Tab-separated table of C-alpha atoms and ligand atoms in Angstrom:
chain	number	residue	atom	x	y	z
V	96	MET	CA	36.897	13.670	105.712
V	97	SER	CA	37.836	12.456	102.247
V	98	ARG	CA	35.438	13.027	99.343
V	99	TYR	CA	35.435	12.068	95.682
V	100	PHE	CA	34.603	14.510	92.889
V	101	VAL	CA	33.906	12.668	89.680
V	102	HIS	CA	33.294	14.418	86.357
V	103	PRO	CA	30.827	12.834	83.991
V	104	GLY	CA	31.926	10.863	80.959
V	105	GLY	CA	35.005	8.879	80.040
V	106	GLN	CA	35.560	5.244	79.244
V	107	LEU	CA	37.680	2.556	80.914
V	108	LYS	CA	40.652	1.086	79.061
V	109	GLY	CA	43.728	-0.884	79.995
V	110	ARG	CA	45.001	-4.030	81.591
V	111	PHE	CA	46.040	-4.407	85.233
V	112	PRO	CA	45.810	-6.710	88.258
V	113	VAL	CA	43.360	-5.896	91.038
V	114	PRO	CA	44.552	-6.079	94.671
V	115	GLY	CA	44.557	-9.282	96.664
V	116	ASP	CA	41.357	-10.887	97.878
V	117	LYS	CA	40.302	-9.532	101.267
V	118	SER	CA	38.620	-12.710	102.536
V	119	ILE	CA	41.577	-14.867	101.530
V	120	SER	CA	44.094	-12.384	102.995
V	121	HIS	CA	42.413	-12.500	106.428
V	122	ARG	CA	42.347	-16.281	106.384
V	123	ALA	CA	45.978	-16.604	105.283
V	124	ILE	CA	47.089	-14.473	108.259
V	125	ILE	CA	44.917	-16.393	110.732
V	126	LEU	CA	45.999	-19.838	109.572
V	127	GLY	CA	49.627	-18.728	109.142
V	128	ALA	CA	49.682	-17.483	112.749
V	129	LEU	CA	48.184	-20.741	114.058
V	130	ALA	CA	50.406	-22.993	111.932
V	131	GLU	CA	53.656	-24.707	112.840
V	132	GLY	CA	56.553	-23.067	111.004
V	133	VAL	CA	56.799	-20.191	108.585
V	134	THR	CA	54.074	-18.978	106.224
V	135	GLU	CA	55.014	-16.739	103.307
V	136	ILE	CA	52.183	-14.876	101.616
V	137	GLU	CA	52.395	-13.046	98.284
V	138	GLY	CA	49.731	-10.747	96.861
V	139	LEU	CA	48.262	-9.902	100.284
V	140	LEU	CA	45.708	-7.104	100.308
V	141	GLU	CA	47.276	-4.212	102.223
V	142	GLY	CA	43.901	-2.733	103.140
V	143	ALA	CA	43.019	-1.446	106.596
V	144	ASP	CA	40.783	-4.450	107.346
V	145	VAL	CA	43.621	-6.885	106.754
V	146	LEU	CA	46.088	-4.714	108.681
V	147	ALA	CA	43.721	-4.996	111.662
V	148	THR	CA	44.002	-8.790	111.563
V	149	ILE	CA	47.815	-8.564	111.352
V	150	ALA	CA	47.891	-6.179	114.333
V	151	ALA	CA	45.669	-8.520	116.371
V	152	PHE	CA	48.030	-11.470	115.926
V	153	ARG	CA	51.101	-9.316	116.622
V	154	ALA	CA	49.387	-8.283	119.857
V	155	MET	CA	49.087	-11.993	120.690
V	156	GLY	CA	52.814	-12.570	120.273
V	157	VAL	CA	53.016	-13.724	116.645
V	158	GLY	CA	56.123	-12.556	114.752
V	159	ILE	CA	54.998	-11.024	111.455
V	160	GLU	CA	57.272	-9.245	108.949
V	161	GLY	CA	55.646	-6.926	106.412
V	162	PRO	CA	53.450	-6.335	104.629
V	163	ASP	CA	55.893	-5.207	102.000
V	164	ASN	CA	54.539	-4.938	98.493
V	165	GLY	CA	52.031	-7.718	99.149
V	166	HIS	CA	54.558	-9.963	100.876
V	167	LEU	CA	54.028	-11.105	104.462
V	168	ARG	CA	56.140	-13.524	106.498
V	169	ILE	CA	54.537	-15.103	109.537
V	170	GLN	CA	56.381	-17.119	112.154
V	171	GLY	CA	53.541	-19.419	113.149
V	172	VAL	CA	53.139	-20.180	116.859
V	173	GLY	CA	51.021	-23.316	116.482
V	174	LEU	CA	47.403	-23.761	117.561
V	175	HIS	CA	48.271	-23.342	121.239
V	176	GLY	CA	51.002	-20.705	121.048
V	177	LEU	CA	49.036	-17.428	121.164
V	178	ARG	CA	49.636	-15.162	124.157
V	179	ALA	CA	47.088	-13.028	126.004
V	180	PRO	CA	46.903	-9.558	124.411
V	181	ALA	CA	47.645	-6.634	126.722
V	182	ALA	CA	44.804	-4.495	125.327
V	183	PRO	CA	41.529	-4.929	123.399
V	184	LEU	CA	42.008	-6.117	119.804
V	185	ASP	CA	40.727	-3.456	117.395
V	186	CYS	CA	39.018	-4.880	114.300
V	187	GLY	CA	38.338	-1.401	112.877
V	188	ASN	CA	35.669	-1.628	110.151
V	189	SER	CA	36.106	-5.358	109.543
V	190	GLY	CA	33.290	-7.809	110.207
V	191	THR	CA	35.461	-10.639	108.910
V	192	ALA	CA	38.254	-9.847	111.389
V	193	MET	CA	35.821	-9.675	114.307
V	194	ARG	CA	33.787	-12.780	113.524
V	195	LEU	CA	36.713	-15.016	112.566
V	196	LEU	CA	38.814	-13.840	115.518
V	197	ALA	CA	35.872	-14.545	117.834
V	198	GLY	CA	36.040	-18.170	116.667
V	199	VAL	CA	39.780	-18.408	117.323
V	200	LEU	CA	39.632	-16.593	120.671
V	201	ALA	CA	36.768	-18.727	121.980
V	202	GLY	CA	39.249	-21.605	122.074
V	203	GLN	CA	42.083	-19.831	123.901
V	204	ALA	CA	42.966	-20.226	127.552
V	205	PHE	CA	43.069	-16.432	128.103
V	206	PRO	CA	40.448	-13.683	128.109
V	207	SER	CA	40.287	-11.128	125.305
V	208	THR	CA	38.170	-8.239	124.070
V	209	LEU	CA	37.292	-7.400	120.455
V	210	ILE	CA	36.384	-3.818	119.585
V	211	GLY	CA	35.581	-2.019	116.337
V	212	ASP	CA	34.556	1.272	114.766
V	213	ALA	CA	31.066	2.804	114.895
V	214	SER	CA	29.859	0.777	111.864
V	215	LEU	CA	31.166	-2.515	113.264
V	216	GLN	CA	29.589	-1.786	116.656
V	217	ARG	CA	26.187	-1.603	114.973
V	218	ARG	CA	26.537	-4.972	113.217
V	219	PRO	CA	24.949	-8.161	114.573
V	220	MET	CA	27.358	-10.450	116.402
V	221	GLY	CA	24.698	-12.735	117.912
V	222	ARG	CA	25.070	-14.910	114.828
V	223	VAL	CA	28.587	-15.912	115.969
V	224	LEU	CA	27.954	-15.685	119.698
V	225	ASN	CA	25.113	-18.230	119.570
V	226	PRO	CA	27.073	-21.147	118.094
V	227	LEU	CA	30.245	-20.297	120.054
V	228	ARG	CA	28.245	-20.247	123.293
V	229	ALA	CA	26.649	-23.545	122.285
V	230	MET	CA	30.208	-24.918	122.060
V	231	GLY	CA	30.848	-23.810	125.640
V	232	ALA	CA	32.443	-20.386	125.153
V	233	GLU	CA	31.669	-17.643	127.629
V	234	ILE	CA	31.214	-14.384	125.733
V	235	THR	CA	29.608	-11.209	126.972
V	236	ALA	CA	28.293	-8.519	124.676
V	237	ARG	CA	25.576	-5.899	125.044
V	238	GLU	CA	22.565	-6.685	122.852
V	239	GLY	CA	24.660	-8.958	120.660
V	240	ARG	CA	26.966	-6.130	119.551
V	241	ALA	CA	30.683	-5.379	119.934
V	242	PRO	CA	32.676	-4.981	122.137
V	243	LEU	CA	32.880	-8.735	122.672
V	244	HIS	CA	34.448	-9.980	125.907
V	245	ILE	CA	35.616	-13.548	125.386
V	246	HIS	CA	36.651	-15.878	128.190
V	247	GLY	CA	38.530	-18.911	127.040
V	248	GLU	CA	36.763	-22.081	128.138
V	249	PRO	CA	37.108	-25.708	127.058
V	250	LEU	CA	34.955	-26.093	123.955
V	251	HIS	CA	33.029	-29.084	122.707
V	252	GLY	CA	32.204	-29.862	119.096
V	253	ILE	CA	28.728	-29.186	117.706
V	254	ASN	CA	26.600	-29.854	114.699
V	255	TYR	CA	25.485	-26.399	113.686
V	256	ALA	CA	22.891	-25.556	111.061
V	257	LEU	CA	23.525	-21.936	110.098
V	258	PRO	CA	20.321	-19.876	110.268
V	259	VAL	CA	21.790	-17.354	107.762
V	260	ALA	CA	23.990	-18.044	104.758
V	261	SER	CA	27.174	-16.539	106.207
V	262	ALA	CA	30.748	-17.528	105.422
V	263	GLN	CA	31.909	-15.535	108.420
V	264	VAL	CA	29.786	-17.540	110.839
V	265	LYS	CA	30.707	-20.819	109.130
V	266	SER	CA	34.391	-19.905	109.428
V	267	ALA	CA	34.118	-18.798	113.061
V	268	VAL	CA	32.562	-22.136	114.035
V	269	LEU	CA	35.150	-24.151	112.089
V	270	LEU	CA	38.015	-22.159	113.639
V	271	ALA	CA	36.578	-22.747	117.122
V	272	GLY	CA	36.241	-26.401	116.114
V	273	LEU	CA	40.059	-26.602	115.910
V	274	TYR	CA	39.947	-26.288	119.719
V	275	ALA	CA	36.740	-28.204	120.512
V	276	ASP	CA	36.493	-31.724	121.855
V	277	GLY	CA	35.464	-34.143	119.122
V	278	GLN	CA	33.936	-33.179	115.811
V	279	THR	CA	32.490	-29.819	114.728
V	280	CYS	CA	30.157	-29.643	111.732
V	281	VAL	CA	28.453	-26.708	110.039
V	282	THR	CA	25.657	-26.964	107.499
V	283	GLU	CA	24.824	-23.921	105.406
V	284	PRO	CA	21.377	-23.081	103.995
V	285	ALA	CA	22.926	-21.915	100.691
V	286	PRO	CA	26.492	-22.040	99.342
V	287	THR	CA	28.757	-19.260	100.662
V	288	ARG	CA	32.431	-18.572	100.013
V	289	ASP	CA	34.465	-21.632	100.922
V	290	HIS	CA	37.916	-20.082	101.301
V	291	SER	CA	38.265	-21.279	104.913
V	292	GLU	CA	37.568	-24.895	104.017
V	293	ARG	CA	39.967	-24.778	101.067
V	294	MET	CA	42.713	-23.052	103.001
V	295	LEU	CA	42.467	-25.317	106.035
V	296	GLN	CA	43.023	-28.212	103.639
V	297	GLY	CA	45.882	-26.277	102.005
V	298	PHE	CA	47.513	-25.981	105.447
V	299	GLY	CA	47.254	-29.764	105.811
V	300	TYR	CA	44.177	-29.868	108.044
V	301	GLN	CA	41.552	-32.433	107.200
V	302	VAL	CA	38.096	-31.006	106.463
V	303	GLU	CA	35.340	-33.323	105.357
V	304	ARG	CA	32.999	-31.649	102.928
V	305	GLN	CA	29.762	-33.153	101.746
V	306	GLY	CA	27.289	-30.909	99.966
V	307	PRO	CA	26.283	-28.108	102.330
V	308	ARG	CA	28.129	-29.646	105.309
V	309	ALA	CA	31.743	-29.189	106.418
V	310	CYS	CA	33.237	-31.014	109.403
V	311	LEU	CA	36.574	-31.115	111.178
V	312	ARG	CA	38.021	-32.664	114.344
V	313	SER	CA	40.368	-31.113	116.835
V	314	GLY	CA	43.785	-32.582	117.520
V	315	GLY	CA	45.341	-31.855	114.127
V	316	GLN	CA	48.053	-29.390	113.173
V	317	LEU	CA	48.333	-26.654	110.583
V	318	ARG	CA	51.556	-26.634	108.580
V	319	GLY	CA	53.063	-23.308	107.444
V	320	GLN	CA	52.742	-22.680	103.706
V	321	SER	CA	53.833	-20.439	100.865
V	322	LEU	CA	50.785	-19.063	99.204
V	323	GLN	CA	49.688	-16.519	96.633
V	324	VAL	CA	46.489	-14.550	97.181
V	325	PRO	CA	44.359	-14.186	94.025
V	326	GLY	CA	42.965	-10.798	92.957
V	327	ASP	CA	39.702	-9.826	94.635
V	328	ILE	CA	36.643	-10.280	92.423
V	329	SER	CA	34.793	-7.943	94.798
V	330	SER	CA	37.262	-5.173	93.866
V	331	ALA	CA	37.220	-6.176	90.192
V	332	ALA	CA	33.415	-5.766	90.369
V	333	PHE	CA	33.613	-1.956	90.195
V	334	PHE	CA	35.613	-2.151	86.988
V	335	LEU	CA	33.277	-4.806	85.552
V	336	LEU	CA	30.482	-2.338	86.234
V	337	GLY	CA	32.283	0.718	84.868
V	338	ALA	CA	33.442	-0.901	81.641
V	339	SER	CA	30.008	-2.462	81.079
V	340	ILE	CA	28.160	0.866	81.281
V	341	ALA	CA	30.623	3.245	79.566
V	342	PRO	CA	30.530	3.090	75.749
V	343	GLY	CA	33.937	2.395	74.195
V	344	SER	CA	35.352	0.668	77.284
V	345	ASP	CA	37.635	-2.353	77.018
V	346	LEU	CA	39.438	-3.521	80.164
V	347	THR	CA	41.313	-6.638	81.204
V	348	LEU	CA	41.608	-7.410	84.912
V	349	GLU	CA	44.443	-9.837	85.570
V	350	GLY	CA	44.627	-12.705	88.053
V	351	VAL	CA	41.134	-12.394	89.509
V	352	GLY	CA	39.811	-15.146	91.793
V	353	ILE	CA	36.838	-16.904	90.207
V	354	ASN	CA	35.941	-19.327	92.979
V	355	PRO	CA	32.375	-20.413	92.059
V	356	THR	CA	31.142	-19.189	95.458
V	357	ARG	CA	32.148	-15.638	94.435
V	358	THR	CA	31.189	-15.311	90.767
V	359	GLY	CA	27.573	-14.213	91.168
V	360	ILE	CA	28.543	-10.783	89.802
V	361	ILE	CA	29.701	-12.295	86.512
V	362	GLU	CA	26.571	-14.409	86.183
V	363	ILE	CA	24.225	-11.526	86.972
V	364	LEU	CA	25.970	-8.983	84.727
V	365	THR	CA	26.072	-11.545	81.919
V	366	ARG	CA	22.316	-12.133	82.306
V	367	MET	CA	21.938	-8.352	81.977
V	368	GLY	CA	23.782	-8.468	78.652
V	369	ALA	CA	27.328	-7.606	79.761
V	370	ARG	CA	30.232	-8.676	77.567
V	371	ILE	CA	32.600	-10.502	79.907
V	372	ASP	CA	35.192	-13.077	78.830
V	373	LEU	CA	37.393	-15.210	81.063
V	374	THR	CA	40.820	-16.198	79.741
V	375	ALA	CA	44.024	-17.791	81.068
V	376	LEU	CA	42.170	-19.970	83.585
V	377	ARG	CA	44.569	-21.333	86.196
V	378	GLU	CA	44.872	-22.219	89.874
V	379	VAL	CA	46.572	-19.954	92.417
V	380	GLY	CA	46.849	-20.784	96.141
V	381	GLY	CA	44.209	-23.528	95.844
V	382	GLU	CA	41.762	-21.120	94.199
V	383	PRO	CA	40.660	-20.818	90.550
V	384	VAL	CA	41.849	-17.624	88.864
V	385	ALA	CA	41.399	-15.994	85.444
V	386	ASP	CA	42.030	-12.813	83.510
V	387	ILE	CA	38.707	-11.085	82.934
V	388	ARG	CA	38.089	-8.970	79.837
V	389	VAL	CA	35.074	-6.690	79.915
V	390	ARG	CA	33.786	-4.498	77.121
V	391	TYR	CA	30.901	-2.062	76.919
V	392	ALA	CA	27.508	-3.588	76.135
V	393	PRO	CA	23.982	-2.238	76.620
V	394	LEU	CA	22.409	-3.715	79.763
V	395	GLN	CA	18.849	-4.990	80.323
V	396	GLY	CA	17.028	-5.147	83.639
V	397	VAL	CA	16.642	-8.646	85.123
V	398	VAL	CA	15.021	-10.470	88.010
V	399	ILE	CA	17.987	-11.629	90.116
V	400	PRO	CA	17.408	-15.197	91.349
V	401	PRO	CA	17.749	-15.338	95.169
V	402	ARG	CA	20.147	-18.294	94.868
V	403	LEU	CA	22.707	-15.894	93.345
V	404	VAL	CA	22.509	-13.433	96.247
V	405	PRO	CA	25.099	-15.081	98.564
V	406	LEU	CA	27.398	-15.589	95.563
V	407	ALA	CA	27.370	-11.831	94.870
V	408	ILE	CA	26.720	-10.580	98.396
V	409	ASP	CA	29.354	-7.817	98.354
V	410	GLU	CA	28.571	-6.762	94.788
V	411	PHE	CA	25.086	-5.289	95.233
V	412	PRO	CA	26.254	-1.675	95.392
V	413	ALA	CA	27.802	-2.221	91.925
V	414	LEU	CA	24.742	-4.180	90.757
V	415	PHE	CA	22.346	-1.419	91.864
V	416	ILE	CA	24.275	1.026	89.639
V	417	ALA	CA	24.241	-1.484	86.755
V	418	ALA	CA	20.467	-1.800	87.242
V	419	ALA	CA	20.011	1.989	87.159
V	420	CYS	CA	21.909	2.066	83.832
V	421	ALA	CA	19.952	-0.853	82.350
V	422	LYS	CA	16.860	-0.713	80.185
V	423	GLY	CA	13.776	-1.705	82.184
V	424	GLN	CA	13.552	-2.789	85.774
V	425	THR	CA	15.755	-4.984	87.934
V	426	VAL	CA	14.302	-6.880	90.874
V	427	VAL	CA	16.422	-7.837	93.892
V	428	THR	CA	14.845	-10.168	96.490
V	429	GLY	CA	16.158	-12.443	99.245
V	430	ALA	CA	18.898	-9.907	100.024
V	431	GLU	CA	17.968	-8.779	103.567
V	432	GLU	CA	21.601	-9.439	104.604
V	433	LEU	CA	22.499	-6.244	102.737
V	434	ARG	CA	20.932	-4.303	105.587
V	435	VAL	CA	23.621	-5.464	108.040
V	436	LYS	CA	26.771	-4.875	105.997
V	437	GLU	CA	29.158	-1.928	106.542
V	438	SER	CA	26.010	0.183	106.053
V	439	ASP	CA	22.378	-0.651	105.321
V	440	ARG	CA	23.196	-1.113	101.654
V	441	ILE	CA	19.575	-1.275	100.490
V	442	ALA	CA	18.666	2.038	102.136
V	443	VAL	CA	21.917	3.826	101.303
V	444	MET	CA	21.934	2.724	97.641
V	445	ALA	CA	18.249	3.595	97.263
V	446	SER	CA	18.716	7.089	98.640
V	447	GLY	CA	21.863	7.695	96.572
V	448	LEU	CA	20.161	6.553	93.378
V	449	ARG	CA	17.105	8.690	94.111
V	450	ALA	CA	19.417	11.701	94.529
V	451	MET	CA	20.531	10.971	90.945
V	452	GLY	CA	16.985	10.832	89.587
V	453	ILE	CA	16.418	7.067	89.615
V	454	THR	CA	13.161	5.517	90.811
V	455	VAL	CA	13.818	2.809	93.409
V	456	GLU	CA	11.145	0.866	95.282
V	457	GLU	CA	12.716	-0.290	98.501
V	458	ARG	CA	11.641	-3.649	99.949
V	459	ALA	CA	12.591	-5.285	103.246
V	460	ASP	CA	14.719	-7.848	101.414
V	461	GLY	CA	15.760	-5.963	98.281
V	462	ALA	CA	14.564	-3.362	95.805
V	463	VAL	CA	13.084	-2.748	92.393
V	464	ILE	CA	15.296	-0.386	90.413
V	465	HIS	CA	13.949	1.358	87.323
V	466	GLY	CA	16.660	2.092	84.786
V	467	SER	CA	16.742	5.652	83.437
V	468	PRO	CA	19.333	8.363	82.707
V	469	LEU	CA	21.495	9.225	85.705
V	470	LEU	CA	21.740	12.849	86.743
V	471	GLY	CA	24.652	14.043	88.845
V	472	GLY	CA	24.388	14.813	92.522
V	473	ARG	CA	25.806	14.608	95.980
V	474	ILE	CA	25.901	11.138	97.509
V	475	ASN	CA	26.492	10.183	101.130
V	476	SER	CA	28.353	6.854	101.185
V	477	HIS	CA	27.828	6.584	104.966
V	478	GLY	CA	31.461	5.524	105.252
V	479	ASP	CA	30.803	2.364	103.233
V	480	HIS	CA	33.717	1.598	100.898
V	481	ARG	CA	31.689	-0.316	98.342
V	482	ILE	CA	28.955	2.346	98.135
V	483	ALA	CA	31.614	4.996	97.445
V	484	MET	CA	33.294	2.971	94.669
V	485	ALA	CA	29.996	2.026	93.023
V	486	PHE	CA	28.797	5.640	92.794
V	487	ALA	CA	32.213	6.743	91.508
V	488	MET	CA	31.711	4.429	88.515
V	489	ALA	CA	28.203	5.826	87.931
V	490	ALA	CA	29.849	9.096	86.860
V	491	LEU	CA	30.917	7.430	83.597
V	492	VAL	CA	27.343	7.829	82.359
V	493	ALA	CA	26.010	10.633	84.573
V	494	ARG	CA	24.808	13.957	83.144
V	495	SER	CA	26.765	16.107	85.610
V	496	ASP	CA	29.325	15.919	88.413
V	497	ILE	CA	28.974	13.450	91.260
V	498	GLU	CA	30.320	14.316	94.687
V	499	ILE	CA	30.646	11.385	97.072
V	500	LEU	CA	31.046	12.038	100.786
V	501	ASP	CA	32.856	10.007	103.442
V	502	CYS	CA	35.158	7.940	101.205
V	503	ALA	CA	38.108	7.268	103.553
V	504	ASN	CA	36.960	3.681	104.146
V	505	VAL	CA	37.736	2.742	100.540
V	506	ALA	CA	41.159	2.107	102.098
V	507	THR	CA	39.688	-0.848	104.021
V	508	SER	CA	39.452	-2.993	100.882
V	509	PHE	CA	40.949	-1.145	97.898
V	510	PRO	CA	43.482	1.541	98.873
V	511	ASN	CA	44.614	2.194	95.288
V	512	PHE	CA	41.099	2.378	93.815
V	513	PRO	CA	41.261	6.133	93.067
V	514	VAL	CA	44.622	5.738	91.300
V	515	LEU	CA	43.636	2.678	89.257
V	516	ALA	CA	40.257	4.160	88.385
V	517	HIS	CA	41.829	7.427	87.283
V	518	GLN	CA	44.547	5.687	85.265
V	519	SER	CA	41.986	3.614	83.431
V	520	GLY	CA	39.864	6.621	82.495
V	521	LEU	CA	37.508	7.653	85.323
V	522	LEU	CA	37.602	11.427	85.840
V	523	LEU	CA	37.968	11.143	89.601
V	524	ALA	CA	39.659	13.474	92.065
V	525	VAL	CA	40.037	12.849	95.797
V	526	VAL	CA	39.541	15.851	98.058
V	527	GLY	CA	40.549	15.974	101.722
V	528	ALA	CA	42.664	13.605	103.784
F	825	S3P	C1	33.127	-12.536	104.115
F	825	S3P	C2	31.846	-13.011	104.056
F	825	S3P	C3	30.688	-12.188	103.704
F	825	S3P	C4	31.096	-10.893	103.018
F	825	S3P	C5	32.243	-10.223	103.698
F	825	S3P	C6	33.454	-11.135	103.750
F	825	S3P	C7	34.203	-13.445	104.533
F	825	S3P	O1	29.988	-11.858	104.874
F	825	S3P	O2	29.996	-10.001	102.947
F	825	S3P	O3	32.611	-9.028	103.022
F	825	S3P	O4	35.392	-13.107	104.355
F	825	S3P	O5	33.892	-14.525	105.040
F	825	S3P	P1	28.897	-12.878	105.496
F	825	S3P	O6	29.540	-14.162	105.665
F	825	S3P	O7	28.486	-12.228	106.790
F	825	S3P	O8	27.776	-12.878	104.498
């Protein structure tokens, strides 16, 4: 089992691109497979989660070349060209793969099964099963958990008000809507990442968007595209954290996606006093992108407004470390979704921080974190990639070594994290396979 040993101290310096956005990579593969003609993708994230989505479409007869250095070539089969897979489709650790594929598979004329690893089997799938069943899909699952057995049935469009702010559920319903009679609409309780809506439009499919509501009708076609995947702000987040807390740091992260539904981390860190500058603003693959320069600055505790939670949903492991390094207390509320991510991120972050001498009051929907000097210690990441990367950065200001257990899943979203982190100044060594 792979572990990180990180020596205390150091500062982060340099300039480099972060790997491709995970959410956008999944969507590019899905829409490319369902499009007419060829889709060429550059800058694809070659993480295990994305490889699971590629493998699933290959198993359904889609010709895919690559990935090779971020390049992927997909010979789209059209909306009705998928073939029945011979075996269950393995989504590994990826909630996005499972939930979005469930939406696509609900509309197919063949049965299929989605499976995943131990973490994914614990995560709630009822949130996608409910709307897909309401559209007419027949899906069986034990207690709303994977494996999901999906029987293709004719679907009908619905008007669905999402009970939780979830881009995965929104996307699953819209993807099923490509196959449903009439119109399918989703309304979200708070803004969540809108990459599916943007990319459907980029592939020539009409999506009507009005405030919190997005609608589409079946009967259209997706047209193969050439597209570039922007850098993942959720991977950049660990470097924004590290450079903000380590005196003397000065880093520039190139080509990072700054879609306003993803930039909660920048807004929250800036409220805490971080020194973050965006330059070279441009558009890449229908998404706004910038170079992000971050320099050390002393941080202050803040009360994080709940409206920012969905816009920073994957960044709370990094934000909990920032809060521990800040002066005063930081209050996180309205973040109960963190309990159903790759791990229970409230509980796992709280116990890791306590092991390093930080006082954390855990709440059902968040935590109060009291900033104070970080000791070293041994942290169990519980196989959660983002927990492992966040605690690795904490070493920059820790008093002694940090050992982080169960780090192999960093490869799901950021395979070259240890190399990039080490090159930019983190004293990190990986031990074990
Ligand atoms: C994702 C949406 C978010 C996020 C996940 C990726 C996506 O999940 O946490 O890492 O690609 O749509 P929810 O939509 O469940 O909040």
